[in-house]
Amino acid sequence: MIGADSEVLIIDNSEASIWPQKHEEVFVGLMEEEVLKGNRNTTTFTKQSWKHIKEELCAQVKRSYTNLQLRNNYNLLRQKHKDFKSLLKETSIGYSEVTGQVTAPDKVWDRLIRVNNPSIDLDNNDDDDAMSKSPSVRNQESSFDEDGRKRRDKSTGTTSSRSAKKAKFSLALAETLTVYNETAKRKIDLYENSMTLTKHHLLDECIEALNQIDGISGEVYAKAIEKFESELTLLTLSAMDHHHQHCSESPQTLSPPPPSSTDDTTTTITTPTCCKCGATAAFNAPPPWSEISPPNYRPIRAPAINLPPNQSQQAIILTPVPQAQRVPIETPPFQFQTPSKRIQSPEDIRRFHESFSGKNFLGFIVALSESVRGRKISDPVHHQSPITDSIVSILETLIQWVDEIPPTQMKSRYGNVSYRVWQERLVENSENLMLRFLPDDLRSSTVEIVPYFTDSFGNSSRIDYGTGHETNFAAWLYCLARLGLIKEEDYDSVVIRIFVKYMALMRKLQTVYCLEPAGSHGVWGLDDYHFLPYIFGSSQLINHKYMKPKSIHNEDILENFSHEYLYLSCIAFVKKVKKGPFSEHSPLLDDISGVPNWNKVNSGLLKMYKVEVLEKVPIMQHFIFGSLIKW
């Protein structure tokens, strides 16, 4: 706001603004410095000089002016002072900054009236624009009054012979300045009124928002009112979303007044408080998240109210990159048992990952990933074992069953009931399928490995499939490695033969029976169904000469190489089943495409798999433990 005693100039109508007198003085001083430096270009300054003037002006007056405002004020100053240009050439002209009056001999006054007669003859012009036709001086209320004319230089000896014309000129000039001054005051009044109305409107909005808060104390209310004295605070609070005006932080523990009785017990009241004003929040804040990794939540448009902060990304960053481990082979005497669920809480998750079984299982997955580094699906495997051929044959049998059990005509989007028929056939024949490759001394292991196998293809009750079922398939392969059926030299064939066939089966089940994604994170998840093929596929592409993570956006690469690399195969499948821009339906995969190399993609996905899958209670609560994967 500009004080009532401040001298102001009004910029022209194209850019109406307040121009304080002290700002004009700084502006003129900066222009004088540029003139002394010689930074002039014909009748104006160079672009560099104007830029310097603008920056220095805004820095000194602590107010931002646009180029248009500076240009208008520059033109206004030129118009303001051009009428005195001829007077400044006269040696007998005088001007007092204190009184704002001009002194001159009679002959100078006569010549000024004769030369400028059309512009100063304003007797019949009452329009407001008349003020722009006459010169103005530093003090807007100054005029060429009678006292000023009496102080004319008498040394010339010239007497006034045209006093009537001089009086007419003085009167016209005084009237013009009066009109100019009144117009300026009207504009200032309009500006002040508009600011006052705006301030009252913002104040009403903030008071109304404050009154809607329940349980606020008088002290807090008074403190909030004090903050309304700042116009910036009013603008901020009025423009702020409602849930931001009163959002809750962690609960505060408040001590109630001491009881009147002699009982020494103290009761604490847990009350959520507003992070802005300290008042009672509208919603109760949840207790702190105690799990190893907080739930994966990433807001799309605006932060939700009173939800725990999203620290999943931080947890992934802080997690060390998992390392490959050798799988110890189980030796007789065997004690196979029916596996059971053990994980029920974050503490159980922590116990599992600190155990040998948890570390070794994750190390097995890392070893599988490293076995296919730089290898294509069509490359020959290092060792083609009979166990690998048997498992591939079993998966082909399951694919054939899908063709034999067509989906039922249904109107629902997810969950075709024919999947339950397929799952029932799987459960009935699973033991016989295992006996195809189990040696005689390990036939009793079916009691333990069959549950992992049957849980690897989805849930028949919910008719869904997710990363938990995929983890069960990896656990089934791990159990075979613990039994010595899968050896380290078979790891590459496990990925590019067995796991590739498993992916073909699962995609057919997902598309034919419309399996619902289990535990999907929506658009903020890596994939609705899978995680491991991204790990194995990124390892395949490490040190590739041409294909980079950003190559997933090249349709020709996806079309020609998706059958050779699991990562590209998954991207192509996602683009096939989902509509719309890739960055919108799969933002996480789109973000990963910006990583510089596949090595970082692979290590990041391994850490993410540990945090987002193996450390999540909703997923791992269905995981089972026996003698091969011990609790």
XYZ file of C-alpha atoms in Angstrom:
631
model
C 0.000 0.000 0.000
C 1.112 3.587 -0.653
C 0.776 6.043 2.188
C -1.487 9.049 1.901
C 1.485 11.406 1.980
C 3.352 9.611 -0.808
C 3.805 11.391 -4.088
C 2.747 9.211 -6.972
C 2.522 9.323 -10.723
C -0.033 7.363 -12.731
C 1.166 5.413 -15.721
C -0.914 5.712 -18.872
C -4.168 3.809 -19.329
C -2.526 0.901 -21.148
C -0.629 -0.050 -17.985
C -2.284 1.548 -14.962
C -0.016 1.272 -11.940
C 1.268 3.184 -8.932
C 4.664 4.841 -9.467
C 6.012 6.287 -6.185
C 8.137 9.416 -6.410
C 11.135 7.691 -4.823
C 10.981 5.007 -7.524
C 11.099 7.742 -10.174
C 14.161 9.240 -8.529
C 15.948 5.876 -8.569
C 14.870 5.355 -12.197
C 16.220 8.752 -13.280
C 19.443 8.191 -11.337
C 20.059 4.867 -13.059
C 19.467 6.455 -16.469
C 21.934 9.221 -15.610
C 24.560 6.601 -14.770
C 24.038 4.912 -18.133
C 24.367 8.274 -19.918
C 27.650 8.963 -18.136
C 28.899 5.509 -19.139
C 28.017 6.242 -22.774
C 25.613 3.324 -23.054
C 23.228 5.107 -25.379
C 21.792 4.064 -28.703
C 20.620 7.140 -30.669
C 17.765 8.626 -28.587
C 17.429 5.773 -26.116
C 19.539 3.117 -24.386
C 20.812 -0.209 -25.641
C 18.967 -3.405 -24.769
C 21.734 -4.358 -22.352
C 21.459 -0.976 -20.643
C 17.669 -1.297 -20.307
C 18.114 -4.750 -18.827
C 20.648 -3.393 -16.328
C 18.362 -0.463 -15.433
C 15.404 -2.789 -14.869
C 17.384 -5.213 -12.671
C 18.918 -2.435 -10.574
C 15.567 -0.644 -10.202
C 13.733 -3.776 -9.035
C 16.582 -4.612 -6.651
C 16.757 -1.157 -5.089
C 13.032 -0.447 -4.720
C 12.241 -4.107 -3.952
C 9.367 -4.187 -6.415
C 8.964 -5.926 -9.753
C 8.278 -3.814 -12.849
C 7.584 -5.132 -16.330
C 9.220 -3.856 -19.499
C 5.918 -2.244 -20.504
C 5.710 -0.344 -17.217
C 9.263 0.967 -17.566
C 8.645 1.996 -21.172
C 5.451 3.852 -20.241
C 7.153 5.685 -17.387
C 10.115 6.548 -19.587
C 7.767 8.051 -22.195
C 5.876 9.840 -19.433
C 9.101 11.399 -18.178
C 10.005 12.517 -21.690
C 6.582 14.110 -22.154
C 6.790 15.642 -18.707
C 10.094 17.371 -19.342
C 9.995 18.126 -23.073
C 8.146 21.456 -22.550
C 11.072 22.711 -20.502
C 13.631 21.724 -23.139
C 13.562 25.139 -24.768
C 13.576 26.878 -21.393
C 16.725 25.048 -20.328
C 18.551 26.612 -23.272
C 17.865 30.078 -21.872
C 20.520 31.356 -19.482
C 17.983 33.514 -17.700
C 15.592 30.690 -16.764
C 15.421 29.665 -13.123
C 13.601 26.904 -11.223
C 13.224 26.314 -7.494
C 12.799 22.694 -6.375
C 11.606 23.889 -2.979
C 8.724 26.050 -4.237
C 8.304 24.310 -7.581
C 8.241 27.684 -9.421
C 9.876 28.873 -12.666
C 11.308 32.392 -13.093
C 12.005 34.102 -16.446
C 12.225 37.600 -18.026
C 9.246 39.075 -19.872
C 10.703 38.405 -23.316
C 11.087 34.738 -22.509
C 7.494 34.527 -21.314
C 6.350 36.282 -24.498
C 8.272 33.915 -26.751
C 7.005 30.873 -24.834
C 3.404 32.028 -25.181
C 3.875 32.803 -28.889
C 5.550 29.477 -29.740
C 3.301 27.246 -27.632
C 0.055 29.138 -28.075
C -1.936 26.184 -29.557
C -0.976 23.866 -26.708
C -1.537 26.290 -23.827
C -4.782 27.828 -24.964
C -6.926 25.555 -22.797
C -9.735 27.861 -21.765
C -12.401 25.909 -23.662
C -11.003 22.403 -23.061
C -12.431 20.752 -19.949
C -11.505 17.206 -20.937
C -9.316 15.118 -18.641
C -6.916 14.536 -21.494
C -5.978 18.172 -21.357
C -3.490 17.438 -18.650
C -1.381 15.490 -21.114
C -0.987 18.560 -23.355
C 0.762 20.753 -20.770
C 4.079 20.368 -19.005
C 4.250 19.147 -15.450
C 6.904 19.747 -12.834
C 8.309 17.766 -9.933
C 5.663 18.928 -7.467
C 2.223 18.256 -8.913
C 0.566 21.021 -6.878
C 3.043 23.738 -7.979
C 2.022 26.346 -10.549
C 3.281 29.464 -12.174
C 1.481 31.747 -9.739
C 1.706 35.439 -9.317
C 4.442 35.242 -6.672
C 6.630 33.321 -9.061
C 6.245 35.963 -11.738
C 7.153 38.669 -9.211
C 10.449 36.877 -8.654
C 11.412 37.174 -12.321
C 14.868 38.407 -13.057
C 14.605 42.266 -13.221
C 18.131 42.742 -14.679
C 16.825 42.677 -18.225
C 14.933 45.897 -17.714
C 12.017 44.596 -19.682
C 8.561 45.435 -18.392
C 5.514 43.331 -18.974
C 3.550 44.579 -21.960
C 1.372 41.529 -22.320
C 0.310 40.879 -18.759
C -3.090 39.692 -19.903
C -1.637 36.885 -21.999
C 0.751 35.901 -19.235
C -2.088 35.791 -16.754
C -4.114 33.707 -19.192
C -1.213 31.286 -19.630
C -0.657 30.995 -15.879
C -4.353 30.402 -15.223
C -4.597 27.727 -17.918
C -1.518 25.972 -16.599
C -2.814 26.047 -13.028
C -6.195 24.650 -14.090
C -4.517 21.899 -16.052
C -2.382 20.872 -13.090
C -5.457 20.925 -10.866
C -7.318 18.583 -13.219
C -4.246 16.340 -13.392
C -3.983 16.212 -9.620
C -7.682 15.433 -9.134
C -7.535 12.633 -11.704
C -4.515 11.127 -9.958
C -6.283 11.253 -6.602
C -9.372 9.567 -8.058
C -7.256 6.722 -9.416
C -5.497 6.311 -6.088
C -8.857 6.223 -4.287
C -10.129 3.565 -6.705
C -6.978 1.505 -6.148
C -7.244 1.775 -2.370
C -10.954 0.885 -2.447
C -10.338 -2.166 -4.619
C -7.541 -3.323 -2.330
C -9.740 -2.796 0.716
C -12.633 -4.745 -0.821
C -10.285 -7.559 -1.843
C -8.753 -7.666 1.606
C -12.179 -7.773 3.257
C -13.251 -10.572 0.902
C -10.130 -12.626 1.674
C -10.542 -11.948 5.377
C -14.138 -13.198 5.276
C -13.031 -16.413 3.540
C -10.281 -17.077 6.087
C -12.546 -16.340 9.060
C -15.177 -18.700 7.639
C -12.567 -21.471 7.211
C -11.371 -20.851 10.760
C -14.887 -21.059 12.174
C -15.426 -24.457 10.533
C -12.702 -26.016 12.687
C -14.141 -27.855 15.653
C -12.577 -27.811 19.094
C -10.296 -24.822 18.529
C -9.238 -22.975 21.680
C -9.548 -19.243 22.188
C -5.781 -18.831 22.381
C -5.199 -20.578 19.071
C -8.055 -18.607 17.506
C -6.457 -15.327 18.616
C -3.075 -16.365 17.217
C -4.681 -17.212 13.884
C -6.394 -13.803 13.769
C -3.048 -12.080 14.330
C -1.617 -13.787 11.251
C -4.453 -12.322 9.144
C -2.798 -8.903 9.380
C -0.487 -9.947 6.566
C -2.039 -9.656 3.104
C 0.268 -12.416 1.880
C -1.122 -14.738 4.547
C -4.682 -13.943 3.473
C -3.901 -14.620 -0.185
C -2.143 -17.880 0.673
C -4.898 -19.194 2.938
C -7.693 -18.252 0.538
C -5.966 -19.938 -2.415
C -5.064 -23.048 -0.422
C -7.042 -26.277 -0.756
C -9.381 -27.056 2.137
C -7.453 -30.086 3.328
C -4.255 -28.046 3.244
C -5.862 -25.312 5.338
C -6.299 -27.862 8.086
C -4.175 -30.964 7.653
C -3.055 -33.262 10.415
C 0.437 -34.202 11.449
C 1.528 -36.847 13.875
C -0.619 -36.955 16.992
C 0.324 -34.689 19.855
C 0.126 -35.973 23.391
C -1.629 -33.430 25.565
C -1.748 -33.591 29.337
C -5.144 -32.737 30.840
C -5.485 -30.473 33.867
C -4.396 -32.116 37.128
C -7.256 -33.998 38.763
C -8.778 -32.698 41.945
C -8.316 -36.027 43.695
C -5.097 -37.191 45.262
C -4.646 -39.953 42.706
C -1.212 -39.671 41.097
C -2.183 -41.452 37.872
C -2.047 -39.202 34.816
C -4.169 -39.817 31.742
C -2.864 -38.778 28.348
C -5.116 -37.750 25.505
C -3.849 -38.379 21.987
C -5.240 -35.680 19.709
C -4.275 -35.086 16.062
C -3.242 -31.486 15.516
C -3.082 -29.221 12.497
C 0.402 -28.731 11.086
C -0.435 -25.108 10.252
C -2.116 -23.615 13.314
C -1.781 -26.285 16.009
C -5.543 -26.713 16.435
C -7.452 -29.994 16.604
C -7.555 -31.673 13.190
C -10.754 -32.623 11.433
C -9.635 -36.247 10.977
C -7.762 -38.596 13.244
C -4.189 -39.301 12.210
C -3.269 -42.995 11.833
C -0.617 -44.573 14.068
C 2.966 -44.588 12.754
C 3.675 -47.327 10.202
C 5.680 -50.076 11.839
C 6.337 -52.279 8.824
C 9.788 -52.616 7.306
C 8.641 -50.845 4.177
C 5.669 -48.440 4.256
C 2.761 -49.123 1.888
C 3.411 -48.144 -1.686
C 1.300 -45.025 -2.101
C 1.964 -42.337 -4.663
C -0.679 -39.600 -5.021
C -1.809 -38.770 -8.542
C -3.240 -35.273 -8.132
C -2.977 -34.116 -4.530
C -1.725 -35.551 -1.257
C -4.324 -37.525 0.668
C -5.337 -36.520 4.185
C -3.625 -38.032 7.200
C -1.958 -40.904 5.355
C 1.543 -42.041 6.371
C 4.251 -40.515 4.147
C 5.351 -42.479 1.144
C 8.816 -43.750 2.027
C 8.914 -46.752 -0.309
C 11.245 -44.985 -2.700
C 13.567 -44.063 0.147
C 13.453 -47.649 1.441
C 14.426 -48.947 -2.004
C 17.327 -46.504 -2.213
C 18.646 -47.485 1.205
C 18.336 -51.233 0.532
C 21.649 -52.843 -0.466
C 21.770 -54.648 -3.789
C 21.072 -58.370 -3.167
C 23.916 -60.726 -4.020
C 23.854 -64.203 -5.552
C 24.227 -67.182 -3.224
C 24.814 -70.886 -3.662
C 21.862 -73.103 -2.795
C 22.757 -75.833 -0.281
C 21.464 -79.277 -1.243
C 19.275 -81.087 1.274
C 20.757 -84.406 2.352
C 19.140 -87.516 3.868
C 17.468 -88.260 6.109
C 14.697 -86.153 4.655
C 11.935 -84.780 6.834
C 9.454 -83.529 4.272
C 6.331 -81.918 5.676
C 3.228 -80.126 4.488
C 4.205 -76.442 4.334
C 2.156 -73.893 6.257
C 1.751 -70.118 6.521
C 3.778 -68.363 9.208
C 3.952 -64.651 8.349
C 1.333 -62.489 10.036
C 3.101 -59.229 10.950
C 6.038 -56.991 10.004
C 8.050 -58.639 12.769
C 7.594 -61.987 11.004
C 8.782 -60.380 7.761
C 11.889 -59.123 9.519
C 12.547 -62.541 11.004
C 12.250 -64.225 7.605
C 14.699 -61.850 5.911
C 17.208 -62.207 8.729
C 17.061 -66.001 8.468
C 19.257 -68.112 6.218
C 16.265 -69.287 4.169
C 15.172 -65.722 3.388
C 18.640 -64.590 2.346
C 19.353 -67.742 0.364
C 16.037 -67.655 -1.495
C 16.686 -64.069 -2.634
C 20.268 -65.035 -3.510
C 18.888 -67.848 -5.697
C 16.809 -65.334 -7.676
C 19.882 -63.109 -8.113
C 21.868 -66.119 -9.332
C 19.181 -66.897 -11.917
C 19.350 -63.281 -13.074
C 23.135 -63.362 -13.435
C 23.023 -66.640 -15.367
C 21.316 -64.997 -18.363
C 23.362 -61.784 -18.425
C 23.923 -60.818 -22.050
C 22.061 -63.889 -23.361
C 19.087 -64.081 -25.715
C 16.217 -66.539 -25.418
C 17.266 -68.251 -28.659
C 20.859 -68.775 -27.487
C 21.825 -72.393 -26.762
C 21.921 -73.264 -23.082
C 25.086 -74.372 -21.348
C 23.556 -77.582 -20.073
C 20.345 -79.199 -21.251
C 19.287 -81.496 -18.415
C 16.394 -83.992 -18.440
C 14.786 -82.187 -15.506
C 14.528 -79.016 -17.594
C 12.879 -80.861 -20.469
C 10.411 -82.522 -18.079
C 9.338 -79.236 -16.497
C 8.910 -77.593 -19.916
C 6.765 -80.564 -20.953
C 4.604 -80.160 -17.839
C 4.031 -76.469 -18.611
C 3.085 -77.335 -22.193
C 0.527 -79.776 -20.788
C -0.987 -76.998 -18.685
C -1.193 -74.772 -21.763
C -3.009 -77.555 -23.592
C -5.545 -77.741 -20.761
C -6.445 -74.103 -21.345
C -7.379 -74.976 -24.911
C -9.466 -77.889 -23.655
C -11.384 -75.746 -21.128
C -12.867 -72.757 -22.987
C -14.027 -69.707 -21.015
C -17.673 -69.351 -20.046
C -19.711 -66.533 -21.578
C -19.937 -63.921 -18.819
C -20.620 -60.190 -18.520
C -18.102 -59.557 -15.756
C -14.811 -57.910 -16.610
C -12.624 -60.151 -14.444
C -12.787 -63.722 -13.212
C -14.099 -66.299 -15.647
C -15.392 -69.274 -13.653
C -13.906 -71.737 -16.153
C -10.560 -71.001 -14.522
C -11.738 -72.923 -11.474
C -12.237 -75.976 -13.664
C -8.678 -75.623 -14.955
C -7.333 -75.123 -11.412
C -9.252 -78.163 -10.164
C -7.690 -80.337 -12.862
C -4.271 -78.954 -11.890
C -4.722 -79.883 -8.220
C -5.948 -83.362 -9.090
C -2.998 -84.127 -11.377
C -0.235 -82.122 -9.696
C 1.305 -85.065 -7.835
C 1.428 -87.174 -10.986
C 3.037 -84.256 -12.805
C 5.757 -84.073 -10.146
C 6.411 -87.800 -10.367
C 7.393 -87.363 -14.011
C 10.830 -86.096 -13.014
C 11.256 -87.013 -9.329
C 13.639 -89.906 -8.650
C 12.486 -92.736 -6.423
C 14.281 -91.481 -3.328
C 12.553 -88.081 -3.595
C 8.995 -89.163 -4.343
C 8.010 -88.396 -0.778
C 8.882 -84.741 -1.385
C 5.605 -84.215 -3.245
C 3.912 -83.474 0.058
C 6.058 -80.336 0.307
C 6.694 -79.189 -3.268
C 3.169 -79.693 -4.667
C 1.615 -76.807 -2.630
C 4.233 -74.407 -4.054
C 3.465 -75.636 -7.557
C -0.340 -75.406 -7.327
C -0.127 -71.888 -5.842
C 2.049 -70.704 -8.729
C -0.791 -70.129 -11.196
C -3.302 -68.034 -9.288
C -6.078 -68.429 -6.744
C -9.224 -70.337 -7.715
C -11.429 -68.667 -5.094
C -10.636 -65.077 -6.074
C -9.728 -65.962 -9.671
C -6.734 -63.660 -9.512
C -2.990 -63.739 -10.027
C -0.140 -61.534 -8.827
C 3.489 -61.305 -7.797
C 2.835 -63.541 -4.789
C 1.905 -66.456 -7.048
C 4.928 -65.723 -9.227
C 7.087 -65.853 -6.078
C 5.604 -69.284 -5.303
C 6.805 -70.520 -8.692
C 10.298 -69.219 -7.903
C 10.054 -70.940 -4.504
C 9.090 -74.207 -6.241
C 12.203 -73.926 -8.437
C 14.242 -73.146 -5.310
C 12.923 -76.316 -3.655
C 14.012 -78.325 -6.701
C 17.458 -76.740 -6.379
C 17.520 -77.652 -2.670
C 16.756 -81.248 -3.669
C 19.668 -81.199 -6.118
C 17.431 -81.602 -9.160
C 18.353 -78.165 -10.529
C 22.079 -77.466 -10.531
C 23.986 -74.226 -11.070
C 24.819 -75.164 -14.657
C 21.066 -75.418 -15.283
C 20.292 -71.868 -14.157
C 20.382 -70.331 -17.637
C 18.022 -73.005 -18.988
C 15.728 -72.458 -15.976
C 15.251 -68.847 -17.098
C 15.260 -68.996 -20.895
C 13.468 -72.346 -21.121
C 11.348 -72.984 -18.027
C 10.510 -69.422 -17.014
C 9.818 -68.332 -20.592
C 7.362 -71.233 -20.949
C 5.824 -70.301 -17.585
C 5.291 -66.729 -18.860
C 3.580 -68.051 -21.985
C 1.222 -70.132 -19.817
C 0.404 -67.247 -17.479
C -0.332 -64.793 -20.279
C -2.707 -67.291 -21.783
C -4.452 -67.801 -18.436
C -4.676 -64.043 -17.911
C -6.182 -63.332 -21.314
C -8.458 -66.374 -21.640
C -9.850 -66.474 -18.099
C -9.456 -62.736 -17.360
C -7.580 -63.228 -14.107
C -7.852 -60.216 -11.847
C -4.559 -58.607 -10.753
C -3.868 -59.583 -7.144
C -2.533 -56.765 -4.996
C -1.897 -54.475 -7.939
C -0.707 -50.949 -7.194
C -2.617 -49.625 -10.190
C -0.780 -47.267 -12.502
C 1.941 -46.810 -9.887
C 2.899 -50.485 -9.894
C 5.568 -51.998 -12.095
C 3.173 -54.500 -13.679
C -0.296 -55.786 -12.879
C 0.860 -59.411 -12.717
C 4.632 -59.937 -12.930
C 7.945 -58.737 -11.553
C 10.594 -61.422 -12.108
C 10.635 -61.245 -15.945
C 11.674 -57.601 -15.668
C 14.608 -58.640 -13.471
C 15.680 -61.484 -15.763
C 15.010 -59.426 -18.901
C 17.053 -56.438 -17.742
C 19.947 -58.801 -16.996
C 19.730 -60.143 -20.550
C 20.234 -56.625 -21.916
C 23.225 -55.658 -19.766
C 26.120 -54.408 -21.948
C 24.012 -54.576 -25.106
C 25.673 -52.512 -27.827
C 22.587 -50.832 -29.196
C 19.518 -51.282 -27.016
C 19.243 -48.964 -24.023
C 16.446 -48.594 -21.449
C 14.941 -45.816 -23.573
C 14.681 -48.243 -26.518
C 11.361 -49.524 -25.146
C 9.718 -46.524 -26.825
C 10.858 -47.732 -30.254
C 8.065 -49.838 -31.735
C 10.376 -51.458 -34.296
C 12.667 -52.725 -31.542
C 9.726 -54.155 -29.611
C 8.357 -55.864 -32.696
C 11.663 -57.438 -33.750
C 13.254 -58.287 -30.392
C 10.422 -58.941 -27.925
C 10.724 -62.690 -28.588
C 14.435 -62.573 -27.649
C 14.345 -60.560 -24.416
C 11.923 -60.965 -21.511
C 11.979 -57.268 -20.619
C 10.958 -56.191 -24.113
C 8.386 -58.987 -24.201
C 6.743 -57.625 -21.047
C 6.730 -54.058 -22.408
C 5.159 -55.210 -25.667
C 2.477 -57.152 -23.777
C 1.663 -54.144 -21.572
C 1.298 -51.893 -24.610
C -0.927 -54.494 -26.227
C -3.411 -54.931 -23.375
C -3.477 -51.323 -22.139
C -4.752 -48.314 -24.015
C -3.643 -44.720 -23.896
C -0.238 -43.064 -23.582
C 2.424 -45.329 -22.098
C 3.528 -42.656 -19.628
C -0.002 -42.513 -18.199
C -0.910 -46.202 -17.796
C 2.656 -47.305 -16.892
C 4.459 -44.289 -15.392
C 6.938 -46.389 -13.417
C 8.112 -48.283 -16.493
C 8.298 -44.969 -18.312
C 10.477 -43.548 -15.536
C 12.773 -46.581 -15.648
C 13.343 -45.943 -19.360
C 15.245 -42.820 -18.331
C 17.895 -44.813 -16.433
C 21.224 -44.605 -18.310
C 22.101 -48.326 -18.470
C 20.672 -51.799 -17.905
C 23.042 -52.582 -15.054
C 21.422 -49.897 -12.916
C 17.965 -51.044 -14.021
C 18.716 -54.605 -12.950
C 20.154 -53.694 -9.545
C 17.291 -51.277 -8.913
C 14.677 -53.896 -9.782
C 16.304 -56.429 -7.449
C 16.120 -53.952 -4.572
C 12.570 -53.047 -5.519
C 11.536 -56.721 -5.599
C 12.859 -57.193 -2.078
C 11.071 -54.084 -0.751
C 7.819 -54.195 -2.706
C 7.209 -57.969 -2.793
C 9.248 -59.920 -0.251
C 8.785 -57.330 2.516
C 5.054 -56.753 2.066
C 2.804 -58.497 4.594
C -0.276 -58.610 2.262
C 1.803 -60.626 -0.216
C 4.007 -62.731 2.040
C 1.225 -63.692 4.455
C 0.279 -66.387 1.905
C 3.840 -67.705 1.618
C 4.352 -71.198 3.041
C 7.267 -72.769 4.902
C 8.391 -76.358 5.303
C 11.650 -78.264 5.610
C 13.152 -76.925 2.374
C 12.302 -73.272 3.075
C 12.513 -73.239 6.824
C 10.834 -70.774 9.124
